[in-house]
Coordinates of C-alpha atoms and ligand atoms in Angstrom, one line a residue:
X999 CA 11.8 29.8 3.3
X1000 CA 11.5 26.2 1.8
X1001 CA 9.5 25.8 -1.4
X1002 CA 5.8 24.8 -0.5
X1003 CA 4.7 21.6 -3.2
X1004 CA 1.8 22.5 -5.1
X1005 CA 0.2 18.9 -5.5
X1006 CA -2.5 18.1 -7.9
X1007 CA -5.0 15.1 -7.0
X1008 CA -6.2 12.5 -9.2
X1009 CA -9.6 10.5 -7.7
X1010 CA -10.9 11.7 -4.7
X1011 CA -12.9 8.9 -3.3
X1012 CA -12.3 7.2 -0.1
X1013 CA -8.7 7.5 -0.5
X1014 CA -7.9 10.9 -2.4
X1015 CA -10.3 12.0 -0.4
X1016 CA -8.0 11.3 3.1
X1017 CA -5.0 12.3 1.2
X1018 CA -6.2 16.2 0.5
X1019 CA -7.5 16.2 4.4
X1020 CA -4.3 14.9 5.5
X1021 CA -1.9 17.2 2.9
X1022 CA -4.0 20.4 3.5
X1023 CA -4.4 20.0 7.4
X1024 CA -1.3 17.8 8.9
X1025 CA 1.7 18.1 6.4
X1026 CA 4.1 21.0 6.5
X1027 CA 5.6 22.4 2.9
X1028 CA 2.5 21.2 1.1
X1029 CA -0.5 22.3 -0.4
X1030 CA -3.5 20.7 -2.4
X1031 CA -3.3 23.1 -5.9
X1032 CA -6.1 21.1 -7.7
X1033 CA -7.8 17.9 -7.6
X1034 CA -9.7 16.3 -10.4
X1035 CA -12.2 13.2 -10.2
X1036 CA -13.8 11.6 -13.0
X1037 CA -17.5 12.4 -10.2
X1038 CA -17.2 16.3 -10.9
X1039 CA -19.8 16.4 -7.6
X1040 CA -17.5 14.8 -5.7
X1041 CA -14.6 16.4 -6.8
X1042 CA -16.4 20.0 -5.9
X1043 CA -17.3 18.4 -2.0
X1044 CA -13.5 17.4 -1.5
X1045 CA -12.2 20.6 -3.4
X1046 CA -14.5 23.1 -1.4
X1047 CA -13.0 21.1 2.6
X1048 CA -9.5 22.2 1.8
X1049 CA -9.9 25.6 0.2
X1050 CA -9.2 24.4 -3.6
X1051 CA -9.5 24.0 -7.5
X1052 CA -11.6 21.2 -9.5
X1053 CA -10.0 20.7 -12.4
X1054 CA -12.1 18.8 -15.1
X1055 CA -9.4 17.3 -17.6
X1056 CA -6.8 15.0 -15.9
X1057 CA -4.3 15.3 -18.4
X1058 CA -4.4 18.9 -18.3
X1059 CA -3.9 18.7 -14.2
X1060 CA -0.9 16.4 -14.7
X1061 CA 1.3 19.1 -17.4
X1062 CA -0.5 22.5 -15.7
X1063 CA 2.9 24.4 -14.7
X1064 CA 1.4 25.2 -11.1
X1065 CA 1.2 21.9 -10.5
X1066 CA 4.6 20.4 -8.7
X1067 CA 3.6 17.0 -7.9
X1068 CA 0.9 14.5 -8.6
X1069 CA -1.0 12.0 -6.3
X1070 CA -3.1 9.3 -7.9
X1071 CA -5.7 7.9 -6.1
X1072 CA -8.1 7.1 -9.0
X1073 CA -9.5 3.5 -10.3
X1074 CA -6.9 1.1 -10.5
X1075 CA -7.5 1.0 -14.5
X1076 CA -6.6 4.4 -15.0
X1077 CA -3.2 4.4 -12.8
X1078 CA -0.7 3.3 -16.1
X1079 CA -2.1 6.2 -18.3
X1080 CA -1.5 8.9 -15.4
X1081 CA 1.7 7.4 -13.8
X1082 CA 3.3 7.3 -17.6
X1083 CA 1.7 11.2 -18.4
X1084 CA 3.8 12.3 -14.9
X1085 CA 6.6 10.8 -16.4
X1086 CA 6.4 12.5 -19.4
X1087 CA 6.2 15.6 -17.3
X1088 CA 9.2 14.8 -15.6
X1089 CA 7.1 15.2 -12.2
X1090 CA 6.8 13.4 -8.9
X1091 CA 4.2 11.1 -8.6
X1092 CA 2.8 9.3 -5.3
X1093 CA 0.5 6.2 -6.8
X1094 CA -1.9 4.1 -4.6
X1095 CA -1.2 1.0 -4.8
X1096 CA -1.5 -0.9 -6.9
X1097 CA 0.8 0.6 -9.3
X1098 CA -0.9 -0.7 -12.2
X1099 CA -3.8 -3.8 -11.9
X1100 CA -1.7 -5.8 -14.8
X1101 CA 2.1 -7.1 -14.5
X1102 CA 2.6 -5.6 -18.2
X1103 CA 1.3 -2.3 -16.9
X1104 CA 3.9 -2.3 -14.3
X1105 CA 6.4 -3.3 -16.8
X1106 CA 5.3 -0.4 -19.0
X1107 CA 5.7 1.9 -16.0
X1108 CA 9.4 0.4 -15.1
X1109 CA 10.7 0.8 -18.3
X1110 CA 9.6 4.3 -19.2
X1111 CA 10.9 5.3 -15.7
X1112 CA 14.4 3.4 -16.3
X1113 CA 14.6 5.2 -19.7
X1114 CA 13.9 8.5 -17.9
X1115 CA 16.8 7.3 -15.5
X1116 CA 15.9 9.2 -12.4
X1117 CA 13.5 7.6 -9.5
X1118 CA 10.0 10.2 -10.0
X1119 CA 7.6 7.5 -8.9
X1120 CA 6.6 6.1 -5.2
X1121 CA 3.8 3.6 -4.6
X1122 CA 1.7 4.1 -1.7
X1123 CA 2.6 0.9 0.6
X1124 CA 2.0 3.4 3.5
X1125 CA 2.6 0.5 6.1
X1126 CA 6.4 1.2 5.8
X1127 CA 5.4 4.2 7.3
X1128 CA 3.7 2.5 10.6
X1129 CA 5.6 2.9 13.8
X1130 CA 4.9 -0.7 15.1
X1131 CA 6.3 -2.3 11.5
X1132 CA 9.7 0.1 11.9
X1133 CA 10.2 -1.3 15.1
X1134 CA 9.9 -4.8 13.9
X1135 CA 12.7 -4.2 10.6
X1136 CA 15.0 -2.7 12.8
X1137 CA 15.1 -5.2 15.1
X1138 CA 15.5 -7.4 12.6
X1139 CA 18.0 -5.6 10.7
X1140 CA 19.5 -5.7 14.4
X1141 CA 19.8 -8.9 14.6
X1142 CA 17.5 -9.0 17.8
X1143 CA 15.6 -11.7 17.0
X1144 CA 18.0 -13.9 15.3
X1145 CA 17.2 -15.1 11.4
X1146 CA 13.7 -14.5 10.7
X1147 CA 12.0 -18.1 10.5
X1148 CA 8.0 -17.8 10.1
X1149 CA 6.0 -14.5 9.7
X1150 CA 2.4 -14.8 11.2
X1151 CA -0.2 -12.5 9.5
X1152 CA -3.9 -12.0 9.5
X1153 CA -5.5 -8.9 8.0
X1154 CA -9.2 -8.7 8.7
X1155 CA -11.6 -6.0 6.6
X1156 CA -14.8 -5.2 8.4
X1157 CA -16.8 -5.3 5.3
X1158 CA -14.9 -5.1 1.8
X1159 CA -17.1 -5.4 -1.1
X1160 CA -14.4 -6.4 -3.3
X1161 CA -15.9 -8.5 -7.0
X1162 CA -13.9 -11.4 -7.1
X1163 CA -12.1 -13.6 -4.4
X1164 CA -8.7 -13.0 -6.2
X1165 CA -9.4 -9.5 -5.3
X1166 CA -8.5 -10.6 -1.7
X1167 CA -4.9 -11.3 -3.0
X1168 CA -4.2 -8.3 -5.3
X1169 CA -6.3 -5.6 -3.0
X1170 CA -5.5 -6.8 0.5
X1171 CA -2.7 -9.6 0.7
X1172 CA -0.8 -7.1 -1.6
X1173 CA 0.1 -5.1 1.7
X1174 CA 1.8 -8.4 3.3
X1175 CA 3.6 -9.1 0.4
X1176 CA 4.9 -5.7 0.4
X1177 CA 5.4 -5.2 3.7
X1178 CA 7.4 -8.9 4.1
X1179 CA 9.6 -8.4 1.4
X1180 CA 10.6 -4.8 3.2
X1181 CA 10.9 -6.5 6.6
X1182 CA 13.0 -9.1 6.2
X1183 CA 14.6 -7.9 3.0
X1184 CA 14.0 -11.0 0.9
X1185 CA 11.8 -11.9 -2.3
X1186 CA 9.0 -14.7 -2.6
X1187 CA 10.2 -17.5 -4.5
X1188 CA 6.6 -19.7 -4.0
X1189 CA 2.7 -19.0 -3.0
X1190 CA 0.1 -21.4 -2.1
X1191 CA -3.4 -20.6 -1.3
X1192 CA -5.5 -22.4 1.2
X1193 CA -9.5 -21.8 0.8
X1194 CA -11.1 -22.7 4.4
X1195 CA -15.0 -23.1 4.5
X1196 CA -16.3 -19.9 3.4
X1197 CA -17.6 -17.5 6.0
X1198 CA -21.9 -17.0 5.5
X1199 CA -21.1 -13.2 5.3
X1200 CA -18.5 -13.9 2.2
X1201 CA -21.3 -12.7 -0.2
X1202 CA -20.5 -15.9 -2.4
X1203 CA -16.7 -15.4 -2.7
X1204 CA -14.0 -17.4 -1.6
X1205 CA -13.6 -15.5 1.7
X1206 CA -11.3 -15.7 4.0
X1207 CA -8.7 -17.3 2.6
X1208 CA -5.3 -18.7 3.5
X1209 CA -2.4 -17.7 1.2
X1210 CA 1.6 -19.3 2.2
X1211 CA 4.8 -18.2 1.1
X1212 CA 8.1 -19.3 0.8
X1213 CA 11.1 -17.2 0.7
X1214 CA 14.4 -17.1 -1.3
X1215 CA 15.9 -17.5 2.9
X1216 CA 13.9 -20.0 3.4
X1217 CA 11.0 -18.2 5.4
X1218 CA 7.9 -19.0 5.5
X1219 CA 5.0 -16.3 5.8
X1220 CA 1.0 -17.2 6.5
X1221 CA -1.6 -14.6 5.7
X1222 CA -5.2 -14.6 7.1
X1223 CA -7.3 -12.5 4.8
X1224 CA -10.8 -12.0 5.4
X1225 CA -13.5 -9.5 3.0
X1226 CA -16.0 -9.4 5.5
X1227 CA -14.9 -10.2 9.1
X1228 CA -17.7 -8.1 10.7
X1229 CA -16.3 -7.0 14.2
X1230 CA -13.3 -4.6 13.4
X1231 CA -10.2 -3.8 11.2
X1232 CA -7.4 -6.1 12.4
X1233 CA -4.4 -6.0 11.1
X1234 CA -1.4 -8.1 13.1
X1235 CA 1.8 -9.6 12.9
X1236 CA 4.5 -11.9 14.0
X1237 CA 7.4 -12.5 13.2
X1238 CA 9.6 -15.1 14.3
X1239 CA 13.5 -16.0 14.5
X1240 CA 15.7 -18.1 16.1
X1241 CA 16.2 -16.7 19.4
X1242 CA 13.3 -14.7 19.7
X1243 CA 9.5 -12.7 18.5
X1244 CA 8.8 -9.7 17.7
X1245 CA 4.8 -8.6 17.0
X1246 CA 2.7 -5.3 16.3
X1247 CA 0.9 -4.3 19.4
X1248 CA -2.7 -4.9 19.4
X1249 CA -3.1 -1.9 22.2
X1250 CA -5.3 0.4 21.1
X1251 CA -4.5 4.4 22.8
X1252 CA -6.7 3.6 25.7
X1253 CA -8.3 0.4 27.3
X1254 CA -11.3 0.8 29.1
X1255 CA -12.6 -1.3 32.2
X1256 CA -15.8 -1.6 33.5
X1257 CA -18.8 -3.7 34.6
X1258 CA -16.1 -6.7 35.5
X1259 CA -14.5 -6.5 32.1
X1260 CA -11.8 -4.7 30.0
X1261 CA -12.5 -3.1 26.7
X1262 CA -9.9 -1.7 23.9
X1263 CA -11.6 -0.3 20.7
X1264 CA -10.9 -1.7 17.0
X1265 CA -10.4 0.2 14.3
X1266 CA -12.7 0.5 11.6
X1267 CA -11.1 0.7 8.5
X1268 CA -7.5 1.6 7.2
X1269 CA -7.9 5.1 7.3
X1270 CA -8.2 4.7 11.3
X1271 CA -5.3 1.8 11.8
X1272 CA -3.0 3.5 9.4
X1273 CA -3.4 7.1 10.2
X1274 CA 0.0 8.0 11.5
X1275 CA 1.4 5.9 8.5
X1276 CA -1.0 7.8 6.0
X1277 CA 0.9 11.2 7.6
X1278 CA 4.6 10.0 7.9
X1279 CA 3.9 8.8 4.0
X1280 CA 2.8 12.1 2.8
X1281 CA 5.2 14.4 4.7
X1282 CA 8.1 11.8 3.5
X1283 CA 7.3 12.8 0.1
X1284 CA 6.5 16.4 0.4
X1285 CA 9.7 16.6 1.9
X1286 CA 11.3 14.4 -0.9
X1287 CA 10.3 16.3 -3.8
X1288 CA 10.8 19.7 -1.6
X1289 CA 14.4 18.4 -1.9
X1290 CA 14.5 17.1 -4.9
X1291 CA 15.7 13.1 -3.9
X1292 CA 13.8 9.8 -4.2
X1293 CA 11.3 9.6 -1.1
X1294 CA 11.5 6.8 1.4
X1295 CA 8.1 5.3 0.3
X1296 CA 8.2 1.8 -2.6
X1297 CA 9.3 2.4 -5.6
X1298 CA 8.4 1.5 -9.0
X1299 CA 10.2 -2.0 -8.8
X1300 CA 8.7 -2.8 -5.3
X1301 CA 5.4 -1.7 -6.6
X1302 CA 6.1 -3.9 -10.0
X1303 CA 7.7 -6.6 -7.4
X1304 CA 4.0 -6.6 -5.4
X1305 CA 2.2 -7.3 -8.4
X1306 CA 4.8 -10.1 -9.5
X1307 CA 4.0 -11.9 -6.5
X1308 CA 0.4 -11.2 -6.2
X1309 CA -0.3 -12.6 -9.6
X1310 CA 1.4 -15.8 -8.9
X1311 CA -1.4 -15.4 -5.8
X1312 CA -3.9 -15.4 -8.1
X1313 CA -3.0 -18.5 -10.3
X1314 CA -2.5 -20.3 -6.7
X1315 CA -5.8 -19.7 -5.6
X1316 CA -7.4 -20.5 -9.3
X1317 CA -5.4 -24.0 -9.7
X1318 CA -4.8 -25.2 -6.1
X1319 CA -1.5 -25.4 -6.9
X1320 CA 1.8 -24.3 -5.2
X1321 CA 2.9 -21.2 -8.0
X1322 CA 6.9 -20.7 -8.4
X1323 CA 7.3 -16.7 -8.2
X1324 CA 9.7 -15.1 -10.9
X1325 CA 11.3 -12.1 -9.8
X1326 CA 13.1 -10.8 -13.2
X1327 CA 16.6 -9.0 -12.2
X1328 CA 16.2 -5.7 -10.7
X1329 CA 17.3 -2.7 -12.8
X1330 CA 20.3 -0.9 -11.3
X1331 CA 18.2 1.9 -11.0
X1332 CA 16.3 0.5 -8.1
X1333 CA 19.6 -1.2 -6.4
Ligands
ISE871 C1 -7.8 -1.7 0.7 O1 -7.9 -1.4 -0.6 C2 -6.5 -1.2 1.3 O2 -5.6 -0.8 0.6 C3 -6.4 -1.4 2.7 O3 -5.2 -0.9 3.2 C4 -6.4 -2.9 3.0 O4 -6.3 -3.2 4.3 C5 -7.7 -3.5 2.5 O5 -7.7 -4.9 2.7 C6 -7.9 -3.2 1.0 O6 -9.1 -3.7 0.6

């Protein structure tokens, strides 16, 4: 019988908290051995609705010998001391993104996992995992569409309290970037960001805002991102080519029709638009580590790649200007 992955969780908020429900209840060969969260209460709530261990020292989580694998889900700030402690203990690690809030934390991360020379870490882009955006990179990888020309996006949080407009770019954008680059298999070579009257719910920030791309084939990508669009958790995209479009379907599972009018629910948040993704994710890297080979989720250079990119966003949106983006060489590691 295959091995079943004992996997320790760090940070059980909103999302550690969907991982251990989605590990413990819908993915096979897995099970959550311990989770730790800096909130010991919370920690016990999520702990006790799958059946497991608090553990009150992270460190001692990451090396504990009954622990296979490691999921971070915890602050951004504290993802480059646990990623590099998983390393050390030559374990499997699934990081939310990002993979570290600073480009030299992601450079840290890089090179320890080069000088380890074996691929340990994934970075949870879980769109790669969305039926509707497989569709689209196959048939571009097809050729179906022709060469991809323009990608339309627009990614619309119900109501994100995020502190700072660039937030928008390295919380939310992020995805796009990520999810571009994997589409179309090309790197940003330019970002501009375009600021549009702020909306009266953008609680002071620079929200929504407009951010353009440019491509090393010549593409060129828009992405609509708001904080606080109110009505629903909309996520879409086009992309176009030379002979033809291919989009993510706005359908939801039913459509309802009453009163002389047709009605479709939104989702509300990730969680609900990405669910499937969230699953596919997981039992990809259960799987993975069950078999000992790199899972199909980012990698460390995709996830240092991300932050490349979104921190050229950042110094678009805080000098107006158009910001060159310098991917470094990639380390054969990651070819
Ligand atoms: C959030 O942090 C996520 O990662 C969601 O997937 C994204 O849609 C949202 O905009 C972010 O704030």
């Amino acid at each position: 019988m295959a091995k079943t992955i004992r996997v320790g969780i760090l940070g059980v908020g909103v999302m550690g908290a969907e991982h251990a429900r989605i590990l413990a209840g819908q993915v096979s060969g897995a099970e959550v051995a311990a989770v730790y969260d800096i909130d010991t209460a919370r920690a016990s709530v999520v702990a006790a609705s799958v059946g497991t261990e608090v553990t009150d020292d992270a460190m001692l989580l990451i090396k504990d010998d009954a622990i296979d694998a490691v999921l971070i889900a915890s602050a951004d700030a504290t993802h480059e001391e646990f990623v590099l402690a998983t390393l050390a203990a030559d374990k499997p690690v699934l990081c939310e993104k990002p993979l570290a809030p600073t480009l030299s934390g992601c450079r840290r991360i890089l090179d320890a996992e080069v000088a380890v020379g074996r691929r340990l870490i994934s970075v949870g882009f879980m769109r790669r995992f969305d039926p509707g955006y497989l569709a689209m990179r196959a048939d571009v990888a097809a050729g179906t569409i022709g060469a991809p020309l323009i990608v339309h996006c627009i990614h619309r949080n119900v109501a994100n309290p995020v502190p700072e407009s660039a937030t928008l770019i390295t919380g939310s954008v992020v995805h796009e970037i990520d999810i571009v680059r994997w589409l179309l298999d090309d790197e940003f070579t330019a970002v501009t960001i375009h600021c549009p009257r702020p909306s009266g719910n953008s609680n002071g920030l620079q929200d929504p805002i407009v951010a353009v791309f440019e491509t090393v084939s010549g593409a060129h990508v828009d992405v609509e991102v708001f904080g606080n669009a109110g009505y629903g958790y909309d996520v879409r995209c086009e992309l176009v080519g030379e002979t033809g479009t291919v989009q993510l379907a706005l359908a939801a599972d039913v459509a309802r029709r009453g009163n002389f009018a047709a009605s479709e629910a939104i989702a509300r948040d990730w969680r609900d638009r990405f669910g499937e993704a969230y699953r596919c994710e997981l039992q990809d890297w259960i799987d993975a580590v069950a078999a000992d080979r790199p899972a199909r989720t980012a990698h460390a250079w995709d996830g240092y790649v991300a932050t490349v990119v979104a921190e050229a966003g950042v110094r678009a949106l805080q000098t107006g200007a158009t910001v060159p983006v310098d991917v470094p060489d990639r380390p054969a590691l990651y070819a």
